[in-house]
PDB file of C-alpha atoms in Angstrom:
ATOM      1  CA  UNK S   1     135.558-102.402 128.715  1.00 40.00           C
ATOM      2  CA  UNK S   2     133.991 -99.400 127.426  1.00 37.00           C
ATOM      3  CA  UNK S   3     130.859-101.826 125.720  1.00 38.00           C
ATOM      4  CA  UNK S   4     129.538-102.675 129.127  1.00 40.00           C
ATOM      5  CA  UNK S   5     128.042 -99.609 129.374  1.00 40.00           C
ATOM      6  CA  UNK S   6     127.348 -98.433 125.885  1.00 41.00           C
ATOM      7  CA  UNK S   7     123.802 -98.540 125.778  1.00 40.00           C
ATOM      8  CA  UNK S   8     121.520 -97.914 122.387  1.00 38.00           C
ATOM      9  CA  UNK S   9     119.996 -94.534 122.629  1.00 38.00           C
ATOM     10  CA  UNK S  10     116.299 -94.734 122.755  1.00 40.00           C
ATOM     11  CA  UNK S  11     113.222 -92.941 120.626  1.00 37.00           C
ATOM     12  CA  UNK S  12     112.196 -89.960 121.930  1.00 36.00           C
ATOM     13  CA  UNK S  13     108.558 -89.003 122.208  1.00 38.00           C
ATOM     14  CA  UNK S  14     107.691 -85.178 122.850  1.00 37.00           C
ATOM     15  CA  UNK S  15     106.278 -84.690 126.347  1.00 39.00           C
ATOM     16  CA  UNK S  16     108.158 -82.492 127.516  1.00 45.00           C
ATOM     17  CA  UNK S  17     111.165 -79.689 126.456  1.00 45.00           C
ATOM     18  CA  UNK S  18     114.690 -80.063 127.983  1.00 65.00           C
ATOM     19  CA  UNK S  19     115.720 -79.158 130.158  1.00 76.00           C
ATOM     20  CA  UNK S  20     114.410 -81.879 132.790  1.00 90.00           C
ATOM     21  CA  UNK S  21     111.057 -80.889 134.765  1.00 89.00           C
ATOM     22  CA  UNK S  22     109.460 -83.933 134.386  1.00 94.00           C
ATOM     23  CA  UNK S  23     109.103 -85.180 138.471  1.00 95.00           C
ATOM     24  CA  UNK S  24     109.210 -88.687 137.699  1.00 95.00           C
ATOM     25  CA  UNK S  25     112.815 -87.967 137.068  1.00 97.00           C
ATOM     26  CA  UNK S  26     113.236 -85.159 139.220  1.00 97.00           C
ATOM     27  CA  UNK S  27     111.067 -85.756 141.925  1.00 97.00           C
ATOM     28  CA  UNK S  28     110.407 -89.780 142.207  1.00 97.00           C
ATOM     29  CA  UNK S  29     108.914 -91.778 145.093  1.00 97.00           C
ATOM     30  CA  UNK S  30     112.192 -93.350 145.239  1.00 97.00           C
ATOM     31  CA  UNK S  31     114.117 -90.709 146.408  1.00 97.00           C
ATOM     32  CA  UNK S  32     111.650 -90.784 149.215  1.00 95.00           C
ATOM     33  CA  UNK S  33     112.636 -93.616 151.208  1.00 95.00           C
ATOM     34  CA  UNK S  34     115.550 -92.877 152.310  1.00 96.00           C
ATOM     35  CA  UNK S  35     118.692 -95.102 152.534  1.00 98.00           C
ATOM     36  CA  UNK S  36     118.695 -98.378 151.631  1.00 98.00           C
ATOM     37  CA  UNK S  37     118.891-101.119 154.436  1.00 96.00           C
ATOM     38  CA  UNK S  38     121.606-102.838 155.431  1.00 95.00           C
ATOM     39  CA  UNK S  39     121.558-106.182 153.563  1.00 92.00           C
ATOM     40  CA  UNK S  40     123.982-109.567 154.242  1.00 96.00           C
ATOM     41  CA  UNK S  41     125.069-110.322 151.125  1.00 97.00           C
ATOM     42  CA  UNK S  42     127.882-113.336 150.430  1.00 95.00           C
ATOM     43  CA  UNK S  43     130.178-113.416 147.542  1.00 96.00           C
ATOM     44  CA  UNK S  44     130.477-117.233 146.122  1.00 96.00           C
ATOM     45  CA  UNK S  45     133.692-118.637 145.750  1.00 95.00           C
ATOM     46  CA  UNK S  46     135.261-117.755 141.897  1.00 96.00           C
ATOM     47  CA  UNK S  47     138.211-118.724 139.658  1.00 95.00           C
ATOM     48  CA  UNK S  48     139.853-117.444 136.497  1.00 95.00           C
ATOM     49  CA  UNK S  49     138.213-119.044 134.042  1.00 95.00           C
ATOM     50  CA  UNK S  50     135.709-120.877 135.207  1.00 97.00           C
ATOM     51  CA  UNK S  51     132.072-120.042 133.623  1.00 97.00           C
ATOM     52  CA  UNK S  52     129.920-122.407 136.379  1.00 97.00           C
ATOM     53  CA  UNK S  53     131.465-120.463 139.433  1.00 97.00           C
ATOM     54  CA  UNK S  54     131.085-116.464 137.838  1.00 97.00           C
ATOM     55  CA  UNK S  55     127.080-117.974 137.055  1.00 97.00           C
ATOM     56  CA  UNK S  56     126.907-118.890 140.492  1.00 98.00           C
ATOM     57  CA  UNK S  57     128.360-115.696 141.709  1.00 97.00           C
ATOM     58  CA  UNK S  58     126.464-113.452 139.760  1.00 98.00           C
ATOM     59  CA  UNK S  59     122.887-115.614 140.871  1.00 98.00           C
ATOM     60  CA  UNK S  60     123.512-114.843 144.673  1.00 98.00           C
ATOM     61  CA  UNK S  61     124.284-111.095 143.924  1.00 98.00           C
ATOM     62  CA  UNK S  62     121.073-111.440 142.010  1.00 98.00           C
ATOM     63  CA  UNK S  63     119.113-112.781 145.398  1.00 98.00           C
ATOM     64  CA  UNK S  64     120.810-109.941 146.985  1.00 98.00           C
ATOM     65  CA  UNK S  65     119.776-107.367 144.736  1.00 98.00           C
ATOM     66  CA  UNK S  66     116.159-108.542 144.912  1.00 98.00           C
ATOM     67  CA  UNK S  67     116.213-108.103 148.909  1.00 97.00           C
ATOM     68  CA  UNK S  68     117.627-104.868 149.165  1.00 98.00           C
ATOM     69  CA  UNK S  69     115.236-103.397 145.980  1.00 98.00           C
ATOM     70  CA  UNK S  70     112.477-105.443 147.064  1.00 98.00           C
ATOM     71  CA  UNK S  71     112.136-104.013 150.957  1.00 97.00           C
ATOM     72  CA  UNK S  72     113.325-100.157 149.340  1.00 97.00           C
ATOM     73  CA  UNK S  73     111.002-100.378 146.740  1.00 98.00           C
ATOM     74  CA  UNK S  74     107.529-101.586 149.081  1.00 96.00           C
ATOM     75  CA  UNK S  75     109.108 -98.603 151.859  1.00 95.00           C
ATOM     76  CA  UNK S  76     108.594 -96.331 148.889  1.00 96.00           C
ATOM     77  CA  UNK S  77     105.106 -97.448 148.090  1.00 96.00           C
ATOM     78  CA  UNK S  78     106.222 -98.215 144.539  1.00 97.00           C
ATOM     79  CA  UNK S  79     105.592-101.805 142.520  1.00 96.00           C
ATOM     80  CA  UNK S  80     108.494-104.395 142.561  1.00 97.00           C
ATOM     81  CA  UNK S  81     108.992-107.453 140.407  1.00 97.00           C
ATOM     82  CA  UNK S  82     111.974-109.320 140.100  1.00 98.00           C
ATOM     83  CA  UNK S  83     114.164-109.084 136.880  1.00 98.00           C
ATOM     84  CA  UNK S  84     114.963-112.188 134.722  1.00 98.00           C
ATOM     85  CA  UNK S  85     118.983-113.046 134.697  1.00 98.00           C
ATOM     86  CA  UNK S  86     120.398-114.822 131.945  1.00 97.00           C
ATOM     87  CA  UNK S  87     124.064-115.554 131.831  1.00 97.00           C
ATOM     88  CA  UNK S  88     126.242-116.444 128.362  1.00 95.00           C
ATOM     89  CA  UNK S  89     128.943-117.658 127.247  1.00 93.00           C
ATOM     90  CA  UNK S  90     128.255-116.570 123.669  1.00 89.00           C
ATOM     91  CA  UNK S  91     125.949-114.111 123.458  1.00 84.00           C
ATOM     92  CA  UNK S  92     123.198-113.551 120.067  1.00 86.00           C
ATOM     93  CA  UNK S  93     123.668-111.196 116.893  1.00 87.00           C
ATOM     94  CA  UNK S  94     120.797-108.799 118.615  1.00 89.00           C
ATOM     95  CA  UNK S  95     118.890-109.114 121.234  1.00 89.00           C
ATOM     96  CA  UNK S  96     116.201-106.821 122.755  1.00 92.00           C
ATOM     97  CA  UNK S  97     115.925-104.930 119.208  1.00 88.00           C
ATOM     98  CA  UNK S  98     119.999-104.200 119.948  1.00 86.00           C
ATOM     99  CA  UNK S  99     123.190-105.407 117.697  1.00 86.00           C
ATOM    100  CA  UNK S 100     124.956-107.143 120.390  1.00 84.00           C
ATOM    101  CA  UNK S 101     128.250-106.378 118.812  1.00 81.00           C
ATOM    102  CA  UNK S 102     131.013-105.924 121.736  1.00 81.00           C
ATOM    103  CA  UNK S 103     128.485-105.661 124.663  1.00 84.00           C
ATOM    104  CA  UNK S 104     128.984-107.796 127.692  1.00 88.00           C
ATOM    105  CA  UNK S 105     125.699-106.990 129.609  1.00 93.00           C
ATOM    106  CA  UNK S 106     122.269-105.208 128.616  1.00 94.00           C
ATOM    107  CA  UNK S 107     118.895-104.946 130.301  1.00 96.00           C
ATOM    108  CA  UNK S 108     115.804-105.066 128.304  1.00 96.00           C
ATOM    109  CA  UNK S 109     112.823-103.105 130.067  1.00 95.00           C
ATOM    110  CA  UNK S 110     110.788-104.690 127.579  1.00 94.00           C
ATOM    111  CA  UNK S 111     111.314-108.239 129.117  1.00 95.00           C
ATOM    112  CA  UNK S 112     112.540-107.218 132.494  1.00 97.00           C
ATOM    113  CA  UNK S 113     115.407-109.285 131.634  1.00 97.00           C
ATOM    114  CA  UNK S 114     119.400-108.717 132.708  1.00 97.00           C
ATOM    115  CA  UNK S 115     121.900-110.898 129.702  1.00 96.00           C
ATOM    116  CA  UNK S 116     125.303-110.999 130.619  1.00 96.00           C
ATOM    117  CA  UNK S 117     127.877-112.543 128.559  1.00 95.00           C
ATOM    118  CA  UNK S 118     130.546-114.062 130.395  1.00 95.00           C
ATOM    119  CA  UNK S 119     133.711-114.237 127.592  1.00 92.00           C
ATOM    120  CA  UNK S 120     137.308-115.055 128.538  1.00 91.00           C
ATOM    121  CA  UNK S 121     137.981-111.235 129.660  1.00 89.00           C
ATOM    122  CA  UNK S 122     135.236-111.170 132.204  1.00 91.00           C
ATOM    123  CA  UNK S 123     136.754-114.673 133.567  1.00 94.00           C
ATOM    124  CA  UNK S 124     139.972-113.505 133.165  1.00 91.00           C
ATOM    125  CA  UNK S 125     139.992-112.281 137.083  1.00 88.00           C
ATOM    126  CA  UNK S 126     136.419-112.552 138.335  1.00 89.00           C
ATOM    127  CA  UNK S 127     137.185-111.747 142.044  1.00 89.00           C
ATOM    128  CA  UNK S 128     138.126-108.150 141.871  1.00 90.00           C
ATOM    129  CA  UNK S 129     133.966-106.930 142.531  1.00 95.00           C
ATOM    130  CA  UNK S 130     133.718-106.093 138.487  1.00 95.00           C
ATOM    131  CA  UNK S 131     130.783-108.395 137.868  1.00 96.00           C
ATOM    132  CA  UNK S 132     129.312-107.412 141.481  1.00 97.00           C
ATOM    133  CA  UNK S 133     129.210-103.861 139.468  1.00 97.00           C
ATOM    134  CA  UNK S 134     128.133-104.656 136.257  1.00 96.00           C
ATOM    135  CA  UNK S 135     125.179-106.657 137.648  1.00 98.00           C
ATOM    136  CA  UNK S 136     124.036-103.987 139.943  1.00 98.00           C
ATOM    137  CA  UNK S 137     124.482-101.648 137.429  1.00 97.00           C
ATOM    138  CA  UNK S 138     122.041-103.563 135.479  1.00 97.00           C
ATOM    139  CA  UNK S 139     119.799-103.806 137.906  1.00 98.00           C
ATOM    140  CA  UNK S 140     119.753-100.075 138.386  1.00 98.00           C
ATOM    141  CA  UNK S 141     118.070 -99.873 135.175  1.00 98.00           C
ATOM    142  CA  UNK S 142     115.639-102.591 136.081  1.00 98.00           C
ATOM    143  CA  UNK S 143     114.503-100.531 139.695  1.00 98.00           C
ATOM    144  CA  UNK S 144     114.139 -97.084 136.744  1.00 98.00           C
ATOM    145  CA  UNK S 145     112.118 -99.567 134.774  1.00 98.00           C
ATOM    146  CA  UNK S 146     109.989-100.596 137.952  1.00 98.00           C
ATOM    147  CA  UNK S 147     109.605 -96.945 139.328  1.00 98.00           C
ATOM    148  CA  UNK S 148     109.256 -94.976 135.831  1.00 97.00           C
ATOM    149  CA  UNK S 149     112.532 -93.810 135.078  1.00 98.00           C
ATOM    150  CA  UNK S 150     112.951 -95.088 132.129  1.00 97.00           C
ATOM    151  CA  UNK S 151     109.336 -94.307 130.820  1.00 96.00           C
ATOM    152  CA  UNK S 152     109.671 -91.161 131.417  1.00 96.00           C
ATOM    153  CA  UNK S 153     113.484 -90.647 129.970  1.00 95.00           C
ATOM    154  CA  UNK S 154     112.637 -92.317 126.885  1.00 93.00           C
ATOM    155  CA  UNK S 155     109.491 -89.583 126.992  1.00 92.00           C
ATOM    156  CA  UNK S 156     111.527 -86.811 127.384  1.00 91.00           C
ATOM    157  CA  UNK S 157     112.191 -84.644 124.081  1.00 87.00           C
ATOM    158  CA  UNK S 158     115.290 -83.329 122.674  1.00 88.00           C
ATOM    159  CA  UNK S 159     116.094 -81.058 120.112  1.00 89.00           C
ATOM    160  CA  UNK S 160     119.592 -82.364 119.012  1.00 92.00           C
ATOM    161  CA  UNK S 161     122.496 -85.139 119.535  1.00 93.00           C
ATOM    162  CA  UNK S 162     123.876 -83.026 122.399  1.00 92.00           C
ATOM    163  CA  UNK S 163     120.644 -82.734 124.334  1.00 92.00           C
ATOM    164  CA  UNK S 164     120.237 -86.284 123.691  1.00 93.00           C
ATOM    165  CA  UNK S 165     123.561 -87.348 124.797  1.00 95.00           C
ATOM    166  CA  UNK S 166     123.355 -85.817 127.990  1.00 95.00           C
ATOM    167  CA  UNK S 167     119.816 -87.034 128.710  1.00 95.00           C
ATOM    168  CA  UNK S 168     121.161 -91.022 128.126  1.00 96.00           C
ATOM    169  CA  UNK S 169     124.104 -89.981 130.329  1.00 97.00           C
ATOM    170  CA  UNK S 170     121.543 -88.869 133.219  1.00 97.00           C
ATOM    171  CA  UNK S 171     119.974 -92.269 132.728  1.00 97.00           C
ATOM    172  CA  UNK S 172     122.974 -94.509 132.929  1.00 97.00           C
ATOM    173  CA  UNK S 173     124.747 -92.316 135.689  1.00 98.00           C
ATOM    174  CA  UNK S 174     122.039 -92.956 137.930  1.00 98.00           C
ATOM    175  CA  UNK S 175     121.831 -96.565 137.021  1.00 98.00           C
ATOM    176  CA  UNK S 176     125.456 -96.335 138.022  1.00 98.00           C
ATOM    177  CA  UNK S 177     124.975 -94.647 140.971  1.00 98.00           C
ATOM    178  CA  UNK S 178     122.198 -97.167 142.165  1.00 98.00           C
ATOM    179  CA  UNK S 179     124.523 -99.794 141.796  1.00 98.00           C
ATOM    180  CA  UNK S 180     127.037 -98.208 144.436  1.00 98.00           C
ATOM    181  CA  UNK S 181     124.166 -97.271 146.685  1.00 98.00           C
ATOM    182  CA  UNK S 182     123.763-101.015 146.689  1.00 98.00           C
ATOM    183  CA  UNK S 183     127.177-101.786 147.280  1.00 98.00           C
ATOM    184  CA  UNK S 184     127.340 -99.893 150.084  1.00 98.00           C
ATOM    185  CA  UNK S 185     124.291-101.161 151.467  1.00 98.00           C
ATOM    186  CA  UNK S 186     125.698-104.585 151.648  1.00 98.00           C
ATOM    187  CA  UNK S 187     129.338-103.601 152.587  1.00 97.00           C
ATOM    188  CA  UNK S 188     129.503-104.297 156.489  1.00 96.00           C
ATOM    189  CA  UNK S 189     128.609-107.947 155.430  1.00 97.00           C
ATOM    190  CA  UNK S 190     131.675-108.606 152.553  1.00 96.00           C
ATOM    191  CA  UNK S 191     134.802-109.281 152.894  1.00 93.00           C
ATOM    192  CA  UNK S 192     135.870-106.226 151.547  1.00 96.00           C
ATOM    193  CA  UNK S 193     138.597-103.423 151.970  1.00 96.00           C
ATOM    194  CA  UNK S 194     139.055 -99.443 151.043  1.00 95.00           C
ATOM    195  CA  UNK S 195     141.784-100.736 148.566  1.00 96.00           C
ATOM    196  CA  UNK S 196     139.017-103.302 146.781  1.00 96.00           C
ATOM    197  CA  UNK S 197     136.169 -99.989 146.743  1.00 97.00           C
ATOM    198  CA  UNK S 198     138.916 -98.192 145.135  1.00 96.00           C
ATOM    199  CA  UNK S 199     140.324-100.630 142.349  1.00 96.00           C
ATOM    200  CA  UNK S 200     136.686-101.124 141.117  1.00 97.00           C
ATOM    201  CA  UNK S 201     136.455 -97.254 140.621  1.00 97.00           C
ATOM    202  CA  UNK S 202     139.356 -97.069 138.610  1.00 96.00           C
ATOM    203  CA  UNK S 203     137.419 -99.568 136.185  1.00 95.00           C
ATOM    204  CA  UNK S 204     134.403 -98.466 136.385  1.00 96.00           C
ATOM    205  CA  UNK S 205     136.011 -94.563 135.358  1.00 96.00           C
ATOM    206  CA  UNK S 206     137.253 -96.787 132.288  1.00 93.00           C
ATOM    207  CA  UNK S 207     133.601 -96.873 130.917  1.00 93.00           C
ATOM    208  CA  UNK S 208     133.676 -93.454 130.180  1.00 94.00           C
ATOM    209  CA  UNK S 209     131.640 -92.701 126.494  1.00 94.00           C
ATOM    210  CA  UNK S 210     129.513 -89.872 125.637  1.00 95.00           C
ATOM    211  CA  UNK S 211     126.639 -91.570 126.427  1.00 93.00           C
ATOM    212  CA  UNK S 212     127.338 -92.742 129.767  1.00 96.00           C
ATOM    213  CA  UNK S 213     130.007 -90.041 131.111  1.00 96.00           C
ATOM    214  CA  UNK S 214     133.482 -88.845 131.268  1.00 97.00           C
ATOM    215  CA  UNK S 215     136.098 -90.647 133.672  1.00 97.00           C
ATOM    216  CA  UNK S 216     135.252 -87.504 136.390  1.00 97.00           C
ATOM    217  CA  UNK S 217     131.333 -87.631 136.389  1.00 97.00           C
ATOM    218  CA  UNK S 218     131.546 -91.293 136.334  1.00 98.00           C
ATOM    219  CA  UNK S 219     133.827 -91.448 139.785  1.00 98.00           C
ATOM    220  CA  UNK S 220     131.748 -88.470 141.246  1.00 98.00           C
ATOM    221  CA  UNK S 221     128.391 -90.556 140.937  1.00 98.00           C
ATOM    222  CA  UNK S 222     129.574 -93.877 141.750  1.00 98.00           C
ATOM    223  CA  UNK S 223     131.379 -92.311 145.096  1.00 98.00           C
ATOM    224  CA  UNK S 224     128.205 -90.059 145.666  1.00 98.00           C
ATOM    225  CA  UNK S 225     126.056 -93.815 145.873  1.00 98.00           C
ATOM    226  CA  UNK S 226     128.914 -95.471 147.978  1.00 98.00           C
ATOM    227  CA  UNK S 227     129.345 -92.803 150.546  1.00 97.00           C
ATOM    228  CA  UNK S 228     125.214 -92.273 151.070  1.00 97.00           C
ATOM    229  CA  UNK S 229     123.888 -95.706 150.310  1.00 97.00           C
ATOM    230  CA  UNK S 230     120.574 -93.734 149.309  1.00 98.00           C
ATOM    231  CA  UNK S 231     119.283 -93.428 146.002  1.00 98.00           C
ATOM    232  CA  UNK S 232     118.075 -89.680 146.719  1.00 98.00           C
ATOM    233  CA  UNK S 233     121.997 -88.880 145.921  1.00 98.00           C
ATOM    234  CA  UNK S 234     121.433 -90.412 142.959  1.00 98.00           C
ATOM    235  CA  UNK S 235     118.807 -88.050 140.982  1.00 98.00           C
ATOM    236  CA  UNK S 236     120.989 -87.039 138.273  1.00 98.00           C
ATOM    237  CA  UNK S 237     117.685 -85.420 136.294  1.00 97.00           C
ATOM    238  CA  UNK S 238     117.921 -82.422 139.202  1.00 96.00           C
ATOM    239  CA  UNK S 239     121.859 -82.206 138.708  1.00 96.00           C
ATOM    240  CA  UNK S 240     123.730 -78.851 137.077  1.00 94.00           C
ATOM    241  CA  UNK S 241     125.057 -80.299 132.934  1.00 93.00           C
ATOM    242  CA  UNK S 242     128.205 -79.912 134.384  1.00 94.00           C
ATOM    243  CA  UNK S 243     128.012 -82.807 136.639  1.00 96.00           C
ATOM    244  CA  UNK S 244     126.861 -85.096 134.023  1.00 96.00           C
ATOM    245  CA  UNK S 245     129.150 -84.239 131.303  1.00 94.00           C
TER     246      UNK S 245
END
C-alpha cells in the first residue's frame, strides 16, 4: 500500500542551503526528553470487514497517542494540542489542498487534522497492528507540526528534485520512526509478540517510494524507534544521505 505514505511534496521557501543546519531539525527540544514513558495502551476488539469496530480501534490508539505525546511533549517544554481524527469510508476528490487519489491516510498541519479512509483492503485483516502504524505514523507528523518540524522542513531550500526528495524522505522517516518509538512505548501493555513486531515491518518496508524511502532505510528507522522508544534516535535531519536513501 505504497499510497499510505506518499505524501505531496511541499513549497519550499529559502532559509536556508542544504545540506540540513537548521537546529529545529537537527537540534530540537524534542530530542531532549529522553524516552518516551511507558504508556497502557488496549487494542479494541476488530473484525474483517467491519467499519464501526476499525473506528473504534483506531479512536483508543488515538487516546493513547495523546497520553504518551502529551506527557513527552510538556517534559520537553514544548506546546501540545491534540490532533483532530476523522475516519472514512469514502474519502473526498482533495482534501487539505491534496488530490486524494489512492491515499488511505493524510495529516493536514494546516487543520491539525489526521483522515483515514477505511476501504475494503484496510478491513480486509484489521488485527495484524497495520492501522496501529498508520495512525501513529500520522501522528508523527502531527508532534513535527506541534514542535516545528514541519515549519522548518517546508523552510528548508533545495536546489533540485534530488535534494528535494531526500529532504521529504527525512520528514516522513522520522514521522515513521516516531510512530515505532510509540509502539514501543506502549508494548509491555499489548498483547503482542516478536513474530507480530516483525510482520508489521515487512509491510511497513512495502511503502517504500522516493519520497518516503527504500525498503532498507525504511526497516532501519522503524527498528531504530522500536528498539530505543526515544525520539532522539529518530533525528533523521543529523543522519549521513546514505541512511535516508
Amino acid at each position: 500500500m505504497l499510497a499510505v505514505m506518499a505524501i505531496a511534496l511541499a513549497p519550499h521557501g529559502t532559509a536556508h542551503a542544504y545540506p540540513v543546519t537548521d537546529k529545529r531539525l537537527t537540534h530540537n527540544a524534542l530530542y531532549r526528553a529522553g524516552a518516551l514513558d511507558q504508556t497502557a495502551c488496549t487494542e479494541k476488539r476488530v473484525r474483517p470487514g467491519d467499519f464501526r469496530l476499525a473506528k473504534a480501534y483506531l479512536y483508543g490508539i488515538l487516546d493513547c497517542l495523546n497520553a504518551a505525546w502529551s506527557a513527552h511533549l510538556k517534559e520537553a517544554g514544548l506546546p501540545f494540542r491534540k490532533p483532530a481524527l476523522k475516519v472514512v469510508r469514502q474519502a473526498p476528490r482533495r482534501w487539505c489542498g491534496v488530490k486524494w487519489g489512492d491515499l488511505h491516510s493524510y495529516y493536514c498541519d494546516e487543520r491539525r487534522t489526521i483522515l483515514v479512509r477505511l476501504d475494503k483492503n484496510l478491513l480486509a485483516d484489521p488485527t495484524d497492528l497495520y492501522l496501529f502504524a498508520v495512525l501513529s505514523d500520522r501522528y508523527g507528523q502531527h508532534v513535527q507540526n506541534l514542535t516545528g518540524i514541519y515549519r522548518a522542513f517546508i523552510d528548508h531550500d533545495v536546489r533540485n528534485k534530488r535534494e528535494e526528495q531526500e529532504l521529504s524522505r527525512r520528514y516522513e522517516l522520522q514521522s515513521l520512526c516516531f510512530g515505532t518509538a510509540f509502539l514501543r512505548s506502549t508494548w509491555n501493555s499489548l498483547d503482542r509478540t516478536t513474530r507480530d513486531w516483525r510482520l508489521l515491518l515487512s509491510y511497513m518496508k512495502d511503502w517504500k517510494h522516493p519520497t518516503v524511502g527504500t525498503s532498507r532505510t525504511i526497516a532501519y528507522w522503524s527498528n531504530r524507534g522500536f528498539a530505543k522508544g526515544d525520539p532522539a534516535a529518530c533525528n533523521t535531519w543529523a543522519a549521513p544521505s546514505g541512511r535516508v536513501a
